[in-house]
CSV table of C-alpha atoms in Angstrom, one decimal:
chain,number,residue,atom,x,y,z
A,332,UNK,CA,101.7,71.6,108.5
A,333,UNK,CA,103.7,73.1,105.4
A,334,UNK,CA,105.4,76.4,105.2
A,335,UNK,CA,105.3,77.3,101.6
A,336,UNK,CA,107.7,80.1,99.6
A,337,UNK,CA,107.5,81.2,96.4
A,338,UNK,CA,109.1,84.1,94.8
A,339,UNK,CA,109.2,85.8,91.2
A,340,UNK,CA,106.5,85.1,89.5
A,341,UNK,CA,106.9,87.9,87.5
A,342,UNK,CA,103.0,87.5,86.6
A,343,UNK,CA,101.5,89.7,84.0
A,344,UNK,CA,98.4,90.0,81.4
A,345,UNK,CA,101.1,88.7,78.2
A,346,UNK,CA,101.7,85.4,79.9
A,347,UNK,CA,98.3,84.0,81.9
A,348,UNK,CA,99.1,80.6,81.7
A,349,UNK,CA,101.7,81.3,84.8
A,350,UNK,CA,98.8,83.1,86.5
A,351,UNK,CA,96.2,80.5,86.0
A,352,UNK,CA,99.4,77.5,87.6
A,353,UNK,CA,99.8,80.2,90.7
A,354,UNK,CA,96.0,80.7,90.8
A,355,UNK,CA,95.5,76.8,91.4
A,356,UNK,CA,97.9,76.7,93.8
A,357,UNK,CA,96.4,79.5,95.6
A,358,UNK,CA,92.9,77.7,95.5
A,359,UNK,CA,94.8,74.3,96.3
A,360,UNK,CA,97.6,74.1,98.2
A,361,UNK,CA,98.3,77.0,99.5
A,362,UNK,CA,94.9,77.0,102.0
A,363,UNK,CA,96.0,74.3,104.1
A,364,UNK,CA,99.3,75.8,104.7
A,365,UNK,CA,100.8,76.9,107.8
A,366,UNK,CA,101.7,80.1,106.6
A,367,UNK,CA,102.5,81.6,102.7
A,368,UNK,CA,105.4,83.7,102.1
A,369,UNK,CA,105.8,85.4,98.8
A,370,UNK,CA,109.5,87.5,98.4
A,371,UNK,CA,109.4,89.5,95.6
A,372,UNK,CA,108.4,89.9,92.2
A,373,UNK,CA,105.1,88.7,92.7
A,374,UNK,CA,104.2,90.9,89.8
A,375,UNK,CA,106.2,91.6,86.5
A,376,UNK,CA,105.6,95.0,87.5
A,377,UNK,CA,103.1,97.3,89.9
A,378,UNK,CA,103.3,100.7,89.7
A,379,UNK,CA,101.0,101.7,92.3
A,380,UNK,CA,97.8,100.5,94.6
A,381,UNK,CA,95.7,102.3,92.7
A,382,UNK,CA,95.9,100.0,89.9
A,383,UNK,CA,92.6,98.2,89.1
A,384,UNK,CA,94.0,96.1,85.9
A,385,UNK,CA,94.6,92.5,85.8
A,386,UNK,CA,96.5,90.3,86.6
A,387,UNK,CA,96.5,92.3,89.9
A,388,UNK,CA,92.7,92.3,90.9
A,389,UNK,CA,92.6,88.3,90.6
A,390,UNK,CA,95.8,87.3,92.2
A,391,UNK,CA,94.9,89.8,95.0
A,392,UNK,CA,91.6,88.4,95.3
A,393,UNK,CA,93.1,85.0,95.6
A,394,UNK,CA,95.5,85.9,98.2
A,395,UNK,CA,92.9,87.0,100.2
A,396,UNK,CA,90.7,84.2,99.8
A,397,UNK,CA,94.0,82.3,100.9
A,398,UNK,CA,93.9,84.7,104.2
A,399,UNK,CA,90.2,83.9,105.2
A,400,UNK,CA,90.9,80.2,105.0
A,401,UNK,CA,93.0,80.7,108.2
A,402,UNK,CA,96.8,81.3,106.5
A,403,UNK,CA,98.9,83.8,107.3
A,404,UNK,CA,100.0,85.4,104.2
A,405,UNK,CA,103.3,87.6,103.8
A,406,UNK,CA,104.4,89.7,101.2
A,407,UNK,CA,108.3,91.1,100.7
A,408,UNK,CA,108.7,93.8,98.0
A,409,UNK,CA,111.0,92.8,94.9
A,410,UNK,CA,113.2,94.8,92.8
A,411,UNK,CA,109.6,94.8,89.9
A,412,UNK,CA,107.0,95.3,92.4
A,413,UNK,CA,108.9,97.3,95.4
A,414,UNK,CA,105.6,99.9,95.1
A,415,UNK,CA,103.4,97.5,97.2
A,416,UNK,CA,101.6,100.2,99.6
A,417,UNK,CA,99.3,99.2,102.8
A,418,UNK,CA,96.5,99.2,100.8
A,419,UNK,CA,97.7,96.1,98.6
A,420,UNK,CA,98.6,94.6,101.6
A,421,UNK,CA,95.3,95.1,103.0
A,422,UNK,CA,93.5,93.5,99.5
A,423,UNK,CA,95.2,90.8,99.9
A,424,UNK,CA,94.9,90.1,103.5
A,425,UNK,CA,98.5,90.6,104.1
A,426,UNK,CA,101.4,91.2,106.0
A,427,UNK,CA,104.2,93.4,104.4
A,428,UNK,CA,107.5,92.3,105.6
A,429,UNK,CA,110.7,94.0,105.6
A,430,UNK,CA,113.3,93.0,103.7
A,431,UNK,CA,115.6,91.5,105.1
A,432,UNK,CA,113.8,90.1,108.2
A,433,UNK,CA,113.9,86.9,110.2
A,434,UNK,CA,111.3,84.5,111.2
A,435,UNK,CA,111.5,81.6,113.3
A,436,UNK,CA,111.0,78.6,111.1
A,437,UNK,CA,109.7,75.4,113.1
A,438,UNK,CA,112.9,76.6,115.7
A,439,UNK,CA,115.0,77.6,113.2
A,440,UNK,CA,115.6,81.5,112.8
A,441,UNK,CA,115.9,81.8,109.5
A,442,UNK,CA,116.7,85.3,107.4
A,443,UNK,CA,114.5,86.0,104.0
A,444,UNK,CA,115.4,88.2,101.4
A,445,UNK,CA,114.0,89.0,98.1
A,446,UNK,CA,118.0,88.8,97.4
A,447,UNK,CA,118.4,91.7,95.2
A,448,UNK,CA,120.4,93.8,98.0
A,449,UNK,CA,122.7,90.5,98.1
A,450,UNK,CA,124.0,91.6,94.3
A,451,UNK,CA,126.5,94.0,95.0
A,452,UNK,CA,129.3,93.7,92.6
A,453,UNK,CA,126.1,95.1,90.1
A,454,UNK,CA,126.8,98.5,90.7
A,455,UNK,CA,124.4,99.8,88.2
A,456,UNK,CA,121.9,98.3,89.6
A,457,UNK,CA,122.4,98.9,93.1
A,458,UNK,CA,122.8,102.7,92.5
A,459,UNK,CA,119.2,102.6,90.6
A,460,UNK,CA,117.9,100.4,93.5
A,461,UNK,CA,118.9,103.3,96.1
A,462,UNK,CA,116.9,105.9,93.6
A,463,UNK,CA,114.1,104.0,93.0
A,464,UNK,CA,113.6,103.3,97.0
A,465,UNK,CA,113.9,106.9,98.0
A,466,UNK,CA,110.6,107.7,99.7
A,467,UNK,CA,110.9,111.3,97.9
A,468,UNK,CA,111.0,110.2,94.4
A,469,UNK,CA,108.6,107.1,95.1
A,470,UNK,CA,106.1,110.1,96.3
A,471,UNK,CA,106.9,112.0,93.1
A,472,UNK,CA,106.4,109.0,91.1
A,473,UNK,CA,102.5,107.9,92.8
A,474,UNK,CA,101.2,111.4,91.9
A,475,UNK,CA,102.1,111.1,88.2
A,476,UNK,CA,98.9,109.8,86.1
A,477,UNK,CA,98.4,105.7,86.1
A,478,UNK,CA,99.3,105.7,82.6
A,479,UNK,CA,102.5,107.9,82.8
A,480,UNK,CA,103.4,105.3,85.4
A,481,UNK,CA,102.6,102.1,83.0
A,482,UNK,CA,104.7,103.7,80.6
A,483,UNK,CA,107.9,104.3,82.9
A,484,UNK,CA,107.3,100.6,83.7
A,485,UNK,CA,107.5,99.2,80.5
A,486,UNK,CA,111.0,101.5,79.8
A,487,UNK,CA,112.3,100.4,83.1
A,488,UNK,CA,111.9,96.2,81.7
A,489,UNK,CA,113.1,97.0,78.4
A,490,UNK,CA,116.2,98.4,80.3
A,491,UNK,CA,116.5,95.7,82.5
A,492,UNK,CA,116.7,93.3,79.7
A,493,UNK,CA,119.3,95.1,78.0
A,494,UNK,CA,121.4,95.8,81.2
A,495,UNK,CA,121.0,91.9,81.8
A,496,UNK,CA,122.9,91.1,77.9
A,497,UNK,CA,125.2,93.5,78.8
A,498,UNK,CA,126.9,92.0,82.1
A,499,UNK,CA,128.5,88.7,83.4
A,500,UNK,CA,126.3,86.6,85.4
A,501,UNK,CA,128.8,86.7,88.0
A,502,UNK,CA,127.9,89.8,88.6
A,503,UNK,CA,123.7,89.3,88.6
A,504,UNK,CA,124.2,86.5,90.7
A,505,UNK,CA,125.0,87.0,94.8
A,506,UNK,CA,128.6,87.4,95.9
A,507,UNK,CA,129.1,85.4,99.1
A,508,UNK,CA,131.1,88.0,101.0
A,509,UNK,CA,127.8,89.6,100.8
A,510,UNK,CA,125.8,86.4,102.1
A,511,UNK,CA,128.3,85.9,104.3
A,512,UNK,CA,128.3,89.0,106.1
A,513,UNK,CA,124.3,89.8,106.3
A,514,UNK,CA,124.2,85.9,107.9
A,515,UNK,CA,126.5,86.8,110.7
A,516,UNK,CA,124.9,90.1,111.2
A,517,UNK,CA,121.8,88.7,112.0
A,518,UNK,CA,123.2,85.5,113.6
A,519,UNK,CA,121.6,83.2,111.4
A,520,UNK,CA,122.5,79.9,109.9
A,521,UNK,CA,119.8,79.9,107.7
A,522,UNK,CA,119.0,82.4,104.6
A,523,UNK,CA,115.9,82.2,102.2
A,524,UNK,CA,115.7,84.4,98.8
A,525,UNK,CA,114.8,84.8,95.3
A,526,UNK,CA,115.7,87.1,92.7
A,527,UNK,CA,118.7,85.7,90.9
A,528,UNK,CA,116.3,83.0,89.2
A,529,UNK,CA,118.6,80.4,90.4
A,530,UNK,CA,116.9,77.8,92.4
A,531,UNK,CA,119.0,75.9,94.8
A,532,UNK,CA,120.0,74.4,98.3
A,533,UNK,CA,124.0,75.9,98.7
A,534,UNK,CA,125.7,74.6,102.0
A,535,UNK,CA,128.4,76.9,103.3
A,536,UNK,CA,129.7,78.1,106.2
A,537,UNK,CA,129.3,81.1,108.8
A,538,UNK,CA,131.3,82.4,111.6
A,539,UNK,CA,132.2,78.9,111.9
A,540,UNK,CA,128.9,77.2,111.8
A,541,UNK,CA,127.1,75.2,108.9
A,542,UNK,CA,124.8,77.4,106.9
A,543,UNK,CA,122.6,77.0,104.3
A,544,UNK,CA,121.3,79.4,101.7
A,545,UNK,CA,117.9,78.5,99.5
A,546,UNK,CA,117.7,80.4,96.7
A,547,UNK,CA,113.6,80.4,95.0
A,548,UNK,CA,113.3,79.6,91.7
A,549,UNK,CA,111.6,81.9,89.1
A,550,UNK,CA,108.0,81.4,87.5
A,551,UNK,CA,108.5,81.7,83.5
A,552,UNK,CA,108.4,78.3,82.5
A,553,UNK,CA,107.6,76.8,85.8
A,554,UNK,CA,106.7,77.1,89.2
A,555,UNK,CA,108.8,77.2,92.1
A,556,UNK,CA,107.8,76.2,95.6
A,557,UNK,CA,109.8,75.6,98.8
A,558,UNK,CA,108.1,73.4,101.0
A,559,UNK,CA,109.0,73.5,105.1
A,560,UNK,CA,108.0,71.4,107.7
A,561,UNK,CA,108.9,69.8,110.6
A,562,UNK,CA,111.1,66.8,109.0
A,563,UNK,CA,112.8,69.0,106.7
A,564,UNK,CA,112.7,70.9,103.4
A,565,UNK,CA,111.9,70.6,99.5
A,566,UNK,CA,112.7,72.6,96.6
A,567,UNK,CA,110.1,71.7,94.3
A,568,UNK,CA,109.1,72.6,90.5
A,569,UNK,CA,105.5,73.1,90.0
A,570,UNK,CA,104.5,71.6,86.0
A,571,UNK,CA,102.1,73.8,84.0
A,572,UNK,CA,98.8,72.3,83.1
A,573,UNK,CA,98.8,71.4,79.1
């Protein structure tokens, strides 16, 4: 049986025809699987459980319809959607993991991320990151109205795009000293993560030992899908339907 991973999807109501590819793989794919992990950015943005609007009611319900078939399905919080509560979790018939954590992968341990934490020469967004995780002002934030909320959402993107034009992509992109060292400190030779809409297989090394870092591709024009099984792995694109 397959492991599958998938990770920014970035799914919202202004672009369904990525909803309807990940909604096929859901009802496909995905519920013969040995386990679904999805790390981060699932959503373009969720700004709280209480949110009935779409595309959050489908996908949710199509998790969970992935759940009852028998799949374990896990869920990592991204740097869009990092206001996932229990009660998502729980419509979708899923685990929330940590980030990081590790798993053990057919033998392997293996650490996943969503990868933003792995940016760190973005200092901008790193200090945001620690604001925006604080359990204080996340509690300030849930008790404003939903459409207060949707508002501060759409600001934050807009920001984010702009911050985006305005630094290197060195500096969006991982820096290996900080691969490096959360590897060893977890004593892993194996790291999968998203965020930096890069997909690829990187070989390095770790304390000494062969490594390998997977990084999950994003969802805008495509799908992304890393396949695991017992002979090996795939990074796969997923093709739109016409």
């Amino acid at each position: 049986m397959t492991v599958l991973f998938v990770s920014d999807l970035h799914l919202d109501a202004a672009r369904p025809g990525i909803t309807r590819l990940f909604l096929e793989f859901l009802a496909g794919e995905a519920r013969s699987a040995e386990a679904l992990y999805v790390l981060g950015d699932l959503f373009e943005a969720w700004v709280g459980d209480d949110d009935p609007g779409e595309p959050g009611a489908s996908v949710c319900a199509a998790l969970k319809a992935v759940a009852d078939c028998g799949v374990p399905v896990f869920l990592m919080r991204g740097n869009r959607d990092f206001l996932y509560g229990q009660r998502m979790a729980e419509r979708c018939g899923a685990t929330l993991l940590p980030d990081p954590c590790v798993v053990d992968l057919h033998g392997v341990p293996t650490l996943l991320m969503h990868g933003d934490l792995l940016c760190t020469e973005d200092a901008a967004y790193q200090a945001f990151r620690r604001q925006v995780r604080d359990p204080a002002w996340q509690a300030n934030f849930l008790a404003q109205p939903l459409a207060a909320r949707q508002a501060f959402a759409a600001q934050a993107r807009a920001a984010s795009q702009q911050h985006q034009k305005g630094v290197s992509e060195a500096i969006t992109d991982v820096a290996p000293e900080a691969v490096e060292a959360v590897m060893a400190r977890h004593g892993v030779t194996r790291l999968i993560h998203g965020h930096t809409h890069r997909p690829a297989i990187h070989s390095l090394e770790v304390a000494g030992r062969r490594a390998q870092r997977i990084v999950l591709g994003d969802w805008y024009d495509q799908g992304s899908v890393l396949r695991l099984d017992g002979d090996g792995l795939r990074l796969d694109a997923l093709a739109p339907a016409d």
